[in-house]
Amino acid sequence: MQKTDVCIVGAGPGGATASLFLASKGISSVLCDKAKFPRDKICGDALSGKTVSVLKKLDQRILLELTASSIQVPSYGVKFFAPNNKFIRIPFLKNYPLENAAPGFISKRIHFDNFLAEKVKAEPAIHFAENTELKFFKRVNDEWLIGTSEREIVFVSKILIAADGAHSQFARQFGKIEMQPEHYCAGIRAYYSGVKGMDDENFIELHFMKDLLPGYFWIFPLPNGWANVGIGVRSDIVSKRKMNLRKLLPEIIEKNPVLYERFSNAKLEDEVRGYGLPLGSVKRKISGDGFMLLGDAASLIDPFTGEGIGNAMMSGMIAADISSKAISENNFSSDFFQKYDHEVYRKLWNELSLSKRMQNLSRYGWLFNFVVNKAEKNKTVQETISCMFNDLNIRNRLRQPSFYFKLLFN
Ligand SMILES: Cc1cc2nc3c(=O)[nH]c(=O)nc-3n(C[C@H](O)[C@H](O)[C@H](O)COP(=O)(O)OP(=O)(O)OC[C@H]3O[C@@H](n4cnc5c(N)ncnc54)[C@H](O)[C@@H]3O)c2cc1C
């Protein structure tokens, strides 16, 4: 049995980031994962600007190493396709975090998560236990007894950080977080090679198709000419419309003339796989007596874009900071850890709540067609939309009827 101040369950982007930030503050931790790395995670594989900025805060050498590595392709923007197949290209922010680093990346999770795991392994302050599935948690006298089973307690810790993903047992048991279909998304991902017509600057593609709204179909470029292709639709809608996303994927490609041509020489490289996305479209209590929930365990995925990696890493960074304060003040109470909820939502809630509204608006296919048709013909509209995705204040305008009024007469 090992004693530690902080035990982290799950070494995905959330857990790995928390352990690395703790180490940078001189705090040792135990990081456990049931898998042995490299391990895969079903995902769209797109790493947003937030991922880049957290990595930069951690250590800009790590960001430069990722930039130079062949496990990723740099991405400079997003293409939004309206149901009528017309699209607008929206470049990401121009003030890049580092001169040589792109504003976003796309990297298969088997590679990106292993990249982080290698950083963890090189850090003497982190005890990284792979192949260790934690199943038993009990709080006794201000400490967590943590075990692979009730009979086998392996760690005793003051703080428990649950970063065990969308199916977190800990979040259900102690955080009382239930799966709510209207705040949850079903996603599937497929790897293809040979998709034609990919963007020269690796813009990611979001296709808002009538039958999937408010969900979408995506194509994200990957290294070596591969692409991550997938669909995400809210779980209540999947049930209501009795959708079978795995069946739908090839059907969409076959029925859409543009996609049919682009996939005419494409090869499916792996089986189509699915996983859940717990959305951050409602605020939840994400901490308690001696614990904090991170990333998917805390349901922090952006309800419009599906971005969860950056939010998981951001929550990992904040959890490390709050842990360090809890240790120095010797306070592990539920009241103290409320600071974590406060800080996570202070950083993320504006964006999450706006994305919730955009998810609601994106139910309307005609609205997409209208905005994209306008943008296609009018540079000012294009620039407004471009800024909108980079600037929360401008994105806020989407809520105001005057925005659409101006679009009409522009
Ligand atoms: C289809 C799909 C597409 C997506 N596309 C994108 C995208 O393009 N961009 C983006 O930013 N986000 C995307 N997401 C969301 C993203 O994958 C998640 O938000 C992200 O992985 C969350 O990171 P995490 O560290 O919280 O959890 P995870 O990455 O899920 O890591 C959890 C870890 O915990 C381990 N674990 C679980 N239980 C235990 C246990 N009991 N004991 C020990 N270890 C345990 C697991 O092995 C795993 O390594 C997508 C999700 C899906 C499903």
Tab-separated table of C-alpha atoms and ligand atoms in Angstrom:
chain	number	residue	atom	x	y	z
A	1	MET	CA	0.000	0.000	0.000
A	2	GLN	CA	1.419	3.401	-1.026
A	3	LYS	CA	0.630	6.751	0.639
A	4	THR	CA	0.374	9.863	-1.508
A	5	ASP	CA	-1.084	13.376	-1.382
A	6	VAL	CA	-2.767	13.074	-4.768
A	7	CYS	CA	-4.042	10.026	-6.620
A	8	ILE	CA	-5.286	10.534	-10.182
A	9	VAL	CA	-7.550	7.941	-11.816
A	10	GLY	CA	-7.119	7.927	-15.605
A	11	ALA	CA	-4.154	9.081	-17.702
A	12	GLY	CA	-5.997	10.606	-20.665
A	13	PRO	CA	-5.362	14.284	-21.474
A	14	GLY	CA	-7.122	15.442	-18.263
A	15	GLY	CA	-5.290	13.156	-15.812
A	16	ALA	CA	-1.896	13.390	-17.530
A	17	THR	CA	-2.092	17.202	-17.576
A	18	ALA	CA	-3.022	17.330	-13.873
A	19	SER	CA	-0.035	15.129	-12.926
A	20	LEU	CA	2.384	17.159	-15.086
A	21	PHE	CA	1.246	20.493	-13.600
A	22	LEU	CA	1.508	19.012	-10.091
A	23	ALA	CA	5.061	17.878	-10.851
A	24	SER	CA	5.913	21.369	-12.121
A	25	LYS	CA	4.869	22.666	-8.674
A	26	GLY	CA	7.064	20.074	-6.936
A	27	ILE	CA	4.109	17.904	-5.828
A	28	SER	CA	4.337	14.122	-6.252
A	29	SER	CA	1.331	12.165	-7.405
A	30	VAL	CA	0.205	8.693	-8.334
A	31	LEU	CA	-1.373	8.423	-11.808
A	32	CYS	CA	-3.180	5.172	-12.639
A	33	ASP	CA	-4.652	3.922	-15.878
A	34	LYS	CA	-6.358	0.622	-16.544
A	35	ALA	CA	-4.686	0.538	-19.970
A	36	LYS	CA	-1.086	0.193	-21.013
A	37	PHE	CA	0.097	3.023	-23.278
A	38	PRO	CA	0.031	3.540	-26.192
A	39	ARG	CA	-3.740	3.007	-25.996
A	40	ASP	CA	-6.450	4.229	-28.359
A	41	LYS	CA	-9.398	6.486	-27.477
A	42	ILE	CA	-12.350	6.931	-29.833
A	43	CYS	CA	-12.233	10.602	-30.810
A	44	GLY	CA	-12.228	13.076	-33.710
A	45	ASP	CA	-8.533	13.670	-32.898
A	46	ALA	CA	-8.735	17.474	-33.307
A	47	LEU	CA	-6.668	19.436	-30.794
A	48	SER	CA	-7.972	22.966	-30.436
A	49	GLY	CA	-6.315	26.244	-29.528
A	50	LYS	CA	-7.101	25.557	-25.877
A	51	THR	CA	-4.988	22.378	-25.967
A	52	VAL	CA	-2.181	24.396	-27.495
A	53	SER	CA	-2.402	27.147	-24.874
A	54	VAL	CA	-2.440	24.665	-21.935
A	55	LEU	CA	0.630	22.893	-23.371
A	56	LYS	CA	2.341	26.241	-23.757
A	57	LYS	CA	1.614	27.107	-20.103
A	58	LEU	CA	2.951	23.710	-19.027
A	59	ASP	CA	6.212	23.965	-20.931
A	60	GLN	CA	6.612	25.553	-24.307
A	61	ARG	CA	9.312	23.030	-25.214
A	62	ILE	CA	6.597	20.349	-25.159
A	63	LEU	CA	4.535	22.384	-27.603
A	64	LEU	CA	7.527	22.895	-29.885
A	65	GLU	CA	8.292	19.171	-29.752
A	66	LEU	CA	4.696	18.370	-30.746
A	67	THR	CA	4.896	20.950	-33.539
A	68	ALA	CA	8.013	19.288	-34.942
A	69	SER	CA	6.635	15.776	-34.568
A	70	SER	CA	5.230	13.657	-37.390
A	71	ILE	CA	2.342	12.394	-35.208
A	72	GLN	CA	0.319	15.523	-36.014
A	73	VAL	CA	-0.739	17.820	-38.833
A	74	PRO	CA	-1.072	21.533	-38.091
A	75	SER	CA	-4.552	22.948	-38.690
A	76	TYR	CA	-5.307	26.568	-39.494
A	77	GLY	CA	-9.096	26.736	-39.472
A	78	VAL	CA	-12.508	25.191	-39.907
A	79	LYS	CA	-14.816	24.782	-42.911
A	80	PHE	CA	-18.531	24.899	-42.140
A	81	PHE	CA	-20.691	23.117	-44.703
A	82	ALA	CA	-24.375	24.102	-44.774
A	83	PRO	CA	-27.041	21.498	-45.643
A	84	ASN	CA	-26.972	22.846	-49.236
A	85	ASN	CA	-23.276	21.721	-49.485
A	86	LYS	CA	-21.973	25.295	-49.699
A	87	PHE	CA	-19.263	26.125	-47.199
A	88	ILE	CA	-17.383	28.937	-45.503
A	89	ARG	CA	-13.737	28.781	-44.463
A	90	ILE	CA	-13.042	30.229	-41.048
A	91	PRO	CA	-9.372	30.651	-40.155
A	92	PHE	CA	-8.412	30.199	-36.498
A	93	LEU	CA	-7.023	33.172	-34.566
A	94	LYS	CA	-4.006	34.769	-36.207
A	95	ASN	CA	-2.064	35.562	-33.014
A	96	TYR	CA	-0.568	32.086	-32.758
A	97	PRO	CA	0.657	30.988	-29.324
A	98	LEU	CA	4.220	30.472	-30.578
A	99	GLU	CA	5.825	31.633	-33.769
A	100	ASN	CA	6.376	28.107	-35.013
A	101	ALA	CA	3.246	26.502	-33.589
A	102	ALA	CA	-0.032	26.279	-35.496
A	103	PRO	CA	-3.257	27.403	-33.770
A	104	GLY	CA	-4.553	23.805	-33.738
A	105	PHE	CA	-3.425	20.244	-34.496
A	106	ILE	CA	-4.907	16.943	-35.492
A	107	SER	CA	-3.269	13.833	-34.127
A	108	LYS	CA	-4.561	10.304	-33.629
A	109	ARG	CA	-5.265	9.891	-29.945
A	110	ILE	CA	-3.210	6.722	-29.806
A	111	HIS	CA	-0.238	8.975	-30.609
A	112	PHE	CA	-1.161	12.208	-28.805
A	113	ASP	CA	-2.072	10.516	-25.504
A	114	ASN	CA	1.119	8.472	-25.698
A	115	PHE	CA	3.077	11.678	-26.323
A	116	LEU	CA	1.713	12.986	-22.998
A	117	ALA	CA	2.274	9.605	-21.308
A	118	GLU	CA	5.955	9.764	-22.339
A	119	LYS	CA	6.234	13.169	-20.637
A	120	VAL	CA	4.641	11.631	-17.534
A	121	LYS	CA	7.102	8.712	-17.569
A	122	ALA	CA	10.048	11.118	-17.746
A	123	GLU	CA	8.885	12.918	-14.598
A	124	PRO	CA	10.357	11.476	-11.360
A	125	ALA	CA	7.601	13.113	-9.242
A	126	ILE	CA	4.921	11.007	-10.939
A	127	HIS	CA	4.370	7.366	-10.070
A	128	PHE	CA	2.664	6.143	-13.245
A	129	ALA	CA	0.828	2.846	-12.733
A	130	GLU	CA	-0.379	1.386	-16.020
A	131	ASN	CA	-2.554	-1.730	-16.234
A	132	THR	CA	-4.099	-0.623	-12.936
A	133	GLU	CA	-7.874	-0.425	-12.901
A	134	LEU	CA	-9.130	1.306	-9.767
A	135	LYS	CA	-12.541	0.112	-8.653
A	136	PHE	CA	-12.814	0.715	-4.955
A	137	PHE	CA	-12.911	4.123	-3.257
A	138	LYS	CA	-13.680	4.831	0.378
A	139	ARG	CA	-13.210	8.050	2.362
A	140	VAL	CA	-12.057	7.321	5.924
A	141	ASN	CA	-10.773	9.993	8.348
A	142	ASP	CA	-9.965	12.598	5.702
A	143	GLU	CA	-8.218	10.068	3.463
A	144	TRP	CA	-9.166	7.994	0.446
A	145	LEU	CA	-8.625	4.263	0.523
A	146	ILE	CA	-8.261	3.308	-3.119
A	147	GLY	CA	-8.215	-0.224	-4.409
A	148	THR	CA	-8.307	-2.462	-7.426
A	149	SER	CA	-11.010	-4.226	-5.438
A	150	GLU	CA	-12.460	-3.972	-1.944
A	151	ARG	CA	-9.923	-6.514	-0.706
A	152	GLU	CA	-6.894	-4.991	-2.367
A	153	ILE	CA	-6.250	-1.396	-1.227
A	154	VAL	CA	-3.268	-0.127	-3.222
A	155	PHE	CA	-3.153	3.598	-2.428
A	156	VAL	CA	-4.080	5.907	0.427
A	157	SER	CA	-4.440	9.518	-0.665
A	158	LYS	CA	-5.566	12.873	0.692
A	159	ILE	CA	-6.925	14.028	-2.672
A	160	LEU	CA	-8.563	11.961	-5.371
A	161	ILE	CA	-8.741	13.343	-8.906
A	162	ALA	CA	-11.147	11.382	-11.104
A	163	ALA	CA	-10.135	11.695	-14.755
A	164	ASP	CA	-11.498	8.324	-15.827
A	165	GLY	CA	-13.516	9.530	-18.788
A	166	ALA	CA	-17.105	9.417	-19.998
A	167	HIS	CA	-17.919	6.182	-18.131
A	168	SER	CA	-16.415	7.320	-14.840
A	169	GLN	CA	-17.496	5.025	-12.023
A	170	PHE	CA	-16.256	7.543	-9.453
A	171	ALA	CA	-18.314	10.425	-10.941
A	172	ARG	CA	-21.462	8.301	-10.724
A	173	GLN	CA	-20.775	6.989	-7.248
A	174	PHE	CA	-19.468	10.105	-5.478
A	175	GLY	CA	-20.280	12.994	-7.842
A	176	LYS	CA	-23.832	11.672	-8.406
A	177	ILE	CA	-23.447	12.513	-12.084
A	178	GLU	CA	-26.043	10.682	-14.158
A	179	MET	CA	-26.133	10.300	-17.942
A	180	GLN	CA	-28.824	12.701	-19.251
A	181	PRO	CA	-29.561	11.990	-22.936
A	182	GLU	CA	-30.296	15.669	-23.717
A	183	HIS	CA	-26.851	16.575	-22.347
A	184	TYR	CA	-25.002	13.662	-23.901
A	185	CYS	CA	-23.896	12.926	-27.431
A	186	ALA	CA	-23.320	9.669	-29.287
A	187	GLY	CA	-20.278	9.702	-31.547
A	188	ILE	CA	-18.696	7.346	-34.053
A	189	ARG	CA	-15.348	7.559	-35.748
A	190	ALA	CA	-13.805	5.848	-38.775
A	191	TYR	CA	-10.298	6.066	-40.228
A	192	TYR	CA	-10.090	6.383	-44.016
A	193	SER	CA	-7.158	6.798	-46.380
A	194	GLY	CA	-7.418	8.341	-49.836
A	195	VAL	CA	-10.215	10.889	-49.251
A	196	LYS	CA	-9.968	13.491	-52.014
A	197	GLY	CA	-10.348	17.281	-51.777
A	198	MET	CA	-8.748	17.788	-48.364
A	199	ASP	CA	-7.918	21.392	-47.483
A	200	ASP	CA	-4.391	22.691	-48.249
A	201	GLU	CA	-4.110	24.195	-44.758
A	202	ASN	CA	-5.693	21.204	-43.021
A	203	PHE	CA	-8.886	23.046	-42.129
A	204	ILE	CA	-11.185	20.669	-40.272
A	205	GLU	CA	-14.581	20.108	-41.946
A	206	LEU	CA	-17.921	20.173	-40.142
A	207	HIS	CA	-20.852	19.175	-42.379
A	208	PHE	CA	-24.227	20.220	-41.006
A	209	MET	CA	-26.602	17.864	-42.824
A	210	LYS	CA	-30.365	18.097	-42.615
A	211	ASP	CA	-30.897	14.602	-41.181
A	212	LEU	CA	-28.234	15.014	-38.487
A	213	LEU	CA	-29.089	18.473	-37.147
A	214	PRO	CA	-28.248	19.679	-34.543
A	215	GLY	CA	-25.435	17.112	-34.912
A	216	TYR	CA	-22.924	16.900	-37.724
A	217	PHE	CA	-20.688	14.772	-39.939
A	218	TRP	CA	-16.969	15.566	-39.856
A	219	ILE	CA	-13.824	15.005	-41.886
A	220	PHE	CA	-10.530	15.856	-40.166
A	221	PRO	CA	-7.195	15.461	-41.987
A	222	LEU	CA	-4.519	13.282	-40.356
A	223	PRO	CA	-0.840	12.560	-41.051
A	224	ASN	CA	0.040	10.217	-43.947
A	225	GLY	CA	-3.015	11.081	-46.017
A	226	TRP	CA	-5.502	9.526	-43.602
A	227	ALA	CA	-8.664	11.205	-42.371
A	228	ASN	CA	-10.798	10.879	-39.256
A	229	VAL	CA	-14.408	10.724	-40.431
A	230	GLY	CA	-17.327	10.640	-38.020
A	231	ILE	CA	-20.758	11.625	-36.840
A	232	GLY	CA	-21.946	13.126	-33.556
A	233	VAL	CA	-25.632	13.426	-32.616
A	234	ARG	CA	-27.250	14.180	-29.254
A	235	SER	CA	-28.348	10.957	-27.553
A	236	ASP	CA	-32.000	11.990	-27.027
A	237	ILE	CA	-32.257	12.649	-30.781
A	238	VAL	CA	-30.569	9.340	-31.640
A	239	SER	CA	-33.225	7.528	-29.566
A	240	LYS	CA	-36.155	9.627	-30.813
A	241	ARG	CA	-35.245	9.170	-34.477
A	242	LYS	CA	-34.056	5.569	-33.910
A	243	MET	CA	-30.768	6.382	-35.629
A	244	ASN	CA	-28.058	3.794	-36.208
A	245	LEU	CA	-24.964	5.967	-36.627
A	246	ARG	CA	-22.727	3.111	-37.790
A	247	LYS	CA	-25.130	2.314	-40.628
A	248	LEU	CA	-25.680	5.976	-41.369
A	249	LEU	CA	-22.011	6.797	-42.028
A	250	PRO	CA	-21.618	4.876	-45.329
A	251	GLU	CA	-25.174	5.859	-46.332
A	252	ILE	CA	-24.374	9.582	-45.958
A	253	ILE	CA	-21.258	9.197	-48.090
A	254	GLU	CA	-23.152	7.249	-50.733
A	255	LYS	CA	-26.130	9.603	-50.955
A	256	ASN	CA	-24.258	12.910	-51.021
A	257	PRO	CA	-22.889	13.466	-54.560
A	258	VAL	CA	-19.947	15.633	-53.410
A	259	LEU	CA	-18.888	13.191	-50.690
A	260	TYR	CA	-19.481	10.204	-52.972
A	261	GLU	CA	-16.930	11.603	-55.417
A	262	ARG	CA	-14.471	12.542	-52.645
A	263	PHE	CA	-14.652	9.006	-51.167
A	264	SER	CA	-14.598	7.206	-54.537
A	265	ASN	CA	-11.001	5.941	-53.979
A	266	ALA	CA	-11.070	5.999	-50.192
A	267	LYS	CA	-10.347	2.924	-48.082
A	268	LEU	CA	-11.792	2.256	-44.636
A	269	GLU	CA	-8.679	1.437	-42.564
A	270	ASP	CA	-10.274	0.308	-39.295
A	271	GLU	CA	-13.693	-0.713	-38.063
A	272	VAL	CA	-16.187	2.064	-37.259
A	273	ARG	CA	-16.087	2.636	-33.498
A	274	GLY	CA	-18.367	4.585	-31.157
A	275	TYR	CA	-18.200	6.220	-27.712
A	276	GLY	CA	-20.148	8.741	-25.634
A	277	LEU	CA	-19.569	12.485	-25.223
A	278	PRO	CA	-20.845	13.941	-21.904
A	279	LEU	CA	-21.688	17.541	-22.763
A	280	GLY	CA	-21.107	20.589	-20.597
A	281	SER	CA	-24.484	22.096	-21.463
A	282	VAL	CA	-25.541	22.305	-17.801
A	283	LYS	CA	-23.502	23.262	-14.767
A	284	ARG	CA	-22.858	20.409	-12.374
A	285	LYS	CA	-21.206	20.000	-9.013
A	286	ILE	CA	-17.799	18.630	-9.947
A	287	SER	CA	-16.028	18.350	-6.611
A	288	GLY	CA	-16.693	17.157	-3.082
A	289	ASP	CA	-15.019	16.002	0.092
A	290	GLY	CA	-11.398	15.401	-0.956
A	291	PHE	CA	-12.098	14.986	-4.670
A	292	MET	CA	-12.350	16.744	-8.027
A	293	LEU	CA	-13.759	15.468	-11.333
A	294	LEU	CA	-11.913	16.279	-14.561
A	295	GLY	CA	-12.676	16.353	-18.277
A	296	ASP	CA	-15.300	13.852	-19.420
A	297	ALA	CA	-15.806	12.604	-15.850
A	298	ALA	CA	-17.019	16.162	-15.132
A	299	SER	CA	-19.013	16.385	-18.420
A	300	LEU	CA	-17.083	19.300	-19.862
A	301	ILE	CA	-17.377	18.686	-23.623
A	302	ASP	CA	-18.385	21.684	-25.750
A	303	PRO	CA	-22.009	21.029	-26.822
A	304	PHE	CA	-21.604	22.673	-30.234
A	305	THR	CA	-18.117	21.685	-31.422
A	306	GLY	CA	-17.628	18.439	-29.453
A	307	GLU	CA	-14.279	19.696	-28.186
A	308	GLY	CA	-13.332	17.882	-24.993
A	309	ILE	CA	-9.558	17.440	-25.032
A	310	GLY	CA	-8.778	21.126	-24.420
A	311	ASN	CA	-11.407	21.379	-21.678
A	312	ALA	CA	-10.100	18.202	-20.002
A	313	MET	CA	-6.562	19.610	-20.041
A	314	MET	CA	-7.757	22.980	-18.760
A	315	SER	CA	-9.578	21.257	-15.866
A	316	GLY	CA	-6.393	19.231	-15.178
A	317	MET	CA	-4.378	22.440	-14.948
A	318	ILE	CA	-6.899	23.991	-12.534
A	319	ALA	CA	-7.130	20.808	-10.406
A	320	ALA	CA	-3.344	20.840	-9.960
A	321	ASP	CA	-3.487	24.423	-8.770
A	322	ILE	CA	-6.325	23.773	-6.294
A	323	SER	CA	-4.578	20.600	-5.029
A	324	SER	CA	-1.440	22.582	-4.330
A	325	LYS	CA	-3.459	25.142	-2.310
A	326	ALA	CA	-5.350	22.402	-0.437
A	327	ILE	CA	-2.064	20.727	0.541
A	328	SER	CA	-0.439	23.941	1.718
A	329	GLU	CA	-3.539	24.912	3.759
A	330	ASN	CA	-4.100	21.305	4.872
A	331	ASN	CA	-7.764	21.676	3.940
A	332	PHE	CA	-9.444	18.859	2.010
A	333	SER	CA	-13.040	19.732	2.743
A	334	SER	CA	-15.851	19.834	0.257
A	335	ASP	CA	-16.158	23.596	0.926
A	336	PHE	CA	-12.540	24.117	-0.043
A	337	PHE	CA	-12.825	22.168	-3.290
A	338	GLN	CA	-15.750	24.328	-4.393
A	339	LYS	CA	-13.007	26.703	-5.517
A	340	TYR	CA	-12.361	24.153	-8.263
A	341	ASP	CA	-15.947	24.278	-9.580
A	342	HIS	CA	-15.833	28.040	-9.423
A	343	GLU	CA	-12.579	28.308	-11.366
A	344	VAL	CA	-13.486	25.704	-14.015
A	345	TYR	CA	-16.799	27.394	-14.788
A	346	ARG	CA	-15.264	30.871	-14.584
A	347	LYS	CA	-12.912	29.817	-17.385
A	348	LEU	CA	-15.310	27.663	-19.428
A	349	TRP	CA	-18.936	28.547	-18.745
A	350	ASN	CA	-19.257	31.542	-21.116
A	351	GLU	CA	-18.090	29.370	-23.953
A	352	LEU	CA	-20.098	26.293	-22.929
A	353	SER	CA	-23.352	28.213	-22.513
A	354	LEU	CA	-22.917	30.027	-25.834
A	355	SER	CA	-22.207	26.717	-27.506
A	356	LYS	CA	-25.386	25.338	-25.981
A	357	ARG	CA	-27.291	28.177	-27.658
A	358	MET	CA	-25.509	27.560	-30.937
A	359	GLN	CA	-26.396	23.877	-30.677
A	360	ASN	CA	-30.044	24.953	-30.328
A	361	LEU	CA	-29.800	27.301	-33.317
A	362	SER	CA	-28.113	24.658	-35.435
A	363	ARG	CA	-31.388	22.698	-35.453
A	364	TYR	CA	-32.458	25.004	-38.265
A	365	GLY	CA	-31.004	23.884	-41.580
A	366	TRP	CA	-32.456	26.874	-43.428
A	367	LEU	CA	-30.526	29.208	-41.108
A	368	PHE	CA	-27.248	27.521	-42.032
A	369	ASN	CA	-28.055	27.756	-45.735
A	370	PHE	CA	-28.968	31.402	-45.341
A	371	VAL	CA	-25.825	32.416	-43.409
A	372	VAL	CA	-23.473	30.425	-45.650
A	373	ASN	CA	-25.106	31.760	-48.850
A	374	LYS	CA	-24.670	35.286	-47.545
A	375	ALA	CA	-21.072	34.702	-46.487
A	376	GLU	CA	-20.207	33.202	-49.847
A	377	LYS	CA	-21.100	36.452	-51.574
A	378	ASN	CA	-20.122	39.012	-48.986
A	379	LYS	CA	-16.655	39.505	-47.506
A	380	THR	CA	-17.899	41.541	-44.534
A	381	VAL	CA	-20.224	38.739	-43.505
A	382	GLN	CA	-17.352	36.254	-43.942
A	383	GLU	CA	-15.137	38.332	-41.673
A	384	THR	CA	-17.888	38.761	-39.076
A	385	ILE	CA	-18.375	35.017	-38.885
A	386	SER	CA	-14.647	34.439	-38.811
A	387	CYS	CA	-14.272	36.773	-35.825
A	388	MET	CA	-17.318	35.220	-34.230
A	389	PHE	CA	-15.582	31.899	-33.741
A	390	ASN	CA	-12.475	33.488	-32.352
A	391	ASP	CA	-14.065	36.034	-30.097
A	392	LEU	CA	-16.660	35.150	-27.474
A	393	ASN	CA	-18.104	38.664	-27.399
A	394	ILE	CA	-18.788	38.584	-31.086
A	395	ARG	CA	-20.127	35.035	-30.838
A	396	ASN	CA	-22.547	36.403	-28.265
A	397	ARG	CA	-24.151	38.424	-31.061
A	398	LEU	CA	-25.532	35.228	-32.494
A	399	ARG	CA	-28.129	35.399	-29.741
A	400	GLN	CA	-29.355	38.800	-30.828
A	401	PRO	CA	-32.031	39.194	-33.524
A	402	SER	CA	-30.198	42.343	-34.735
A	403	PHE	CA	-27.355	40.123	-35.982
A	404	TYR	CA	-29.685	38.340	-38.410
A	405	PHE	CA	-31.328	41.629	-39.344
A	406	LYS	CA	-27.903	43.019	-40.318
A	407	LEU	CA	-27.122	39.834	-42.251
A	408	LEU	CA	-30.341	40.259	-44.200
A	409	PHE	CA	-29.436	43.724	-45.383
A	410	ASN	CA	-25.692	43.293	-45.828
B	1	LIG	C1	-16.528	10.137	-31.356
B	1	LIG	C2	-15.855	11.204	-30.546
B	1	LIG	C3	-15.232	12.260	-31.195
B	1	LIG	C4	-14.583	13.276	-30.444
B	1	LIG	N1	-13.894	14.254	-31.116
B	1	LIG	C5	-13.182	15.173	-30.416
B	1	LIG	C6	-12.320	16.098	-31.085
B	1	LIG	O1	-12.122	16.053	-32.310
B	1	LIG	N2	-11.669	17.025	-30.338
B	1	LIG	C7	-11.801	17.081	-28.981
B	1	LIG	O2	-11.205	17.970	-28.359
B	1	LIG	N3	-12.575	16.182	-28.319
B	1	LIG	C8	-13.252	15.222	-28.993
B	1	LIG	N4	-13.978	14.260	-28.317
B	1	LIG	C9	-14.014	14.314	-26.845
B	1	LIG	C10	-12.694	13.774	-26.242
B	1	LIG	O3	-12.403	12.502	-26.765
B	1	LIG	C11	-12.797	13.713	-24.719
B	1	LIG	O4	-13.396	14.896	-24.262
B	1	LIG	C12	-11.434	13.531	-24.056
B	1	LIG	O5	-10.868	12.298	-24.350
B	1	LIG	C13	-11.569	13.672	-22.517
B	1	LIG	O6	-10.355	13.408	-21.900
B	1	LIG	P1	-10.309	12.772	-20.430
B	1	LIG	O7	-8.881	12.819	-20.015
B	1	LIG	O8	-11.332	13.428	-19.569
B	1	LIG	O9	-10.811	11.268	-20.586
B	1	LIG	P2	-10.282	10.058	-21.513
B	1	LIG	O10	-9.485	10.570	-22.634
B	1	LIG	O11	-11.469	9.224	-21.802
B	1	LIG	O12	-9.307	9.251	-20.569
B	1	LIG	C14	-9.793	8.489	-19.482
B	1	LIG	C15	-8.729	7.478	-19.082
B	1	LIG	O13	-9.161	6.839	-17.894
B	1	LIG	C16	-8.819	5.461	-17.955
B	1	LIG	N5	-9.713	4.775	-17.018
B	1	LIG	C17	-11.071	4.634	-17.114
B	1	LIG	N6	-11.544	3.999	-16.038
B	1	LIG	C18	-10.482	3.710	-15.244
B	1	LIG	C19	-10.342	3.071	-13.982
B	1	LIG	N7	-11.388	2.595	-13.311
B	1	LIG	N8	-9.108	2.947	-13.459
B	1	LIG	C20	-8.025	3.440	-14.116
B	1	LIG	N9	-8.106	4.053	-15.321
B	1	LIG	C21	-9.324	4.211	-15.869
B	1	LIG	C22	-9.020	5.105	-19.421
B	1	LIG	O14	-8.263	3.961	-19.784
B	1	LIG	C23	-8.509	6.380	-20.114
B	1	LIG	O15	-7.147	6.292	-20.432
B	1	LIG	C24	-14.620	13.247	-29.036
B	1	LIG	C25	-15.254	12.165	-28.373
B	1	LIG	C26	-15.857	11.157	-29.124
B	1	LIG	C27	-16.487	10.008	-28.402
